Amino acid sequence: MSDDIIHESVGLIGAGVAGLINAHVLLQDGFTDITLISRDKTVGGTWAMFTSFSIHREYQFSALDMPPPEGSAGDHRLTGVDMCSYAKFEMETEVLDIERNDSGQWQIQVEDKRSKSSKVLAFSRIILATGGCSTPKIPKAFSQKPTETIAMVIHSSDQSHEDRDESDTVLVVGGGKSAQDVCAKLTDEGRKTAIVFETTDTLLAGPSLIPLFLRKSRFSSMLSPHSTLNTPPERFLHMTTVGSAIIWKIVGDLPFKAYNISQDSPLRQTQPLFWTVRVSDEGVVRLNSFHALANSGAIEVIAPARVIGYSNEGKSLLLSDGRFFAPKVVVLATGYQPLWTSIFTPEMREEIGLNKHAPQADVKKVWKYKSLKYAPELNPENEKWVTSIYRGIIPAKNIERRDFAIAGASYSANYGYTNEVTAHWIASYFRGDKMHLPSSPQEALEKAEERCAWMRTRFPNVVPWVTESESTGLDHLTWPQVADELLEDMYLPSHRSGGNWLTWPFKVIHVKEISNLTEERLANRRAATQSSTS
């Protein structure tokens, strides 16, 4: 493609970590007309100042050092407030609709949230970096307005409950990481807190900090199987009986034992660590963590149960176990709805290829790994639907147009590293660089559906398409393998952490090892130009 592309407009919808690193990489790549659009007041998305209490994954980029905040345990566990010390600006622009006109130009209708004025922005290319945490999900049980007794019902993304009297009893609904963090924060502030859930996120913690050569190396990623086993250690761990026994020994009951959580505790209403991506990663036992506070009784745990609705007199909540509970404040940590359905018409989602659909490809590949022998029962919904998004980045239908990409929609234990590599992949894709890509939309669809088949095998009880905008991939612990695949797509070296045949699995993976990707891609581009002209 011509170098004129870098002067064509690019719109990024979302200013969270994925949107920010994509903007940075495009600017470093020479793109001159970039616009970030966000409904939020500050950058950072889910991890902005008022929307998150703690971050348990890596969000460091190669161009931005992020030392641990003062008083931390030294493990890069940052709060939303910490994130805001790295960058601040306001946008407050709501995306109402995204269309592609007959000439191939993207038309984005937006509204200023302050003035309520609207306008249409035009772009040659767009990157959808909305994530899956934009539109709060409110259960039907809470469709009724709060009563005099239950004075406030809010979503966990709303911090207005902090203005309430500290003597008010707060009920947190949900068992995910947000629910746990809200409970821990409120309890730490001296508030009377209870939590109700049917299942809760799986715990990951140890009695002491896991050494970096284990926690931040490829060793931990090798304990989780990937769709391709490219190295001898991976094949040993997942294809042999001895190897799979080692895995189950490592990922067994250690976290619960570290917190002295009894076998009959409701805190054990979880999926096994090996079979889920919903993980509460505490790293090390902390006295002020949710599990410590709940296990000690400082947080009342009501589980397994769910809220059915308000009682007849409206003075309390009816729970599925028949009990009544009368909090003053209810915090709904009930997740989010897919944003894509609200900003694209059904016709446009179909044209681009964003919709879930019945399987179309005849996927013949079968993964007969020993480590997957005792898989949980397959959720029937997993057999009905798939999404066909190649690499979790490009809808298969749209792959030849090179004008649309998705960023930050795949699970990862290291969002900083994977988002940065993905940003370079998208920049190469937009520029028309030489890449390993499917030769047609049909081939892209087949590869994408093979990926869906793998996810059904790897996480049979997880339904990834429920929130399409955050589940284009479930490569949680295997993020190094996914990053390597993206690097190889761009004809760049993978396995960058070094080491010899014995030590490479234990070499710490650091984001600085990808700090020169722009220069490496430029060198490839120049070499390709010279080759074509010689």
Short mmCIF file of C-alpha atoms in Angstrom, two decimals, residues 6 173 179 262 462 507 509:
data_model
loop_
_atom_site.label_atom_id
_atom_site.label_comp_id
_atom_site.label_asym_id
_atom_site.label_seq_id
_atom_site.Cartn_x
_atom_site.Cartn_y
_atom_site.Cartn_z
CA ILE A 6 -0.50 7.31 7.21
CA VAL A 173 -24.50 -8.52 44.52
CA ALA A 179 -17.65 -7.51 43.80
CA SER A 262 -12.34 -24.72 55.00
CA VAL A 462 -17.34 -20.78 29.77
CA LYS A 507 13.40 -16.00 31.91
CA ILE A 509 9.20 -11.60 30.22
#
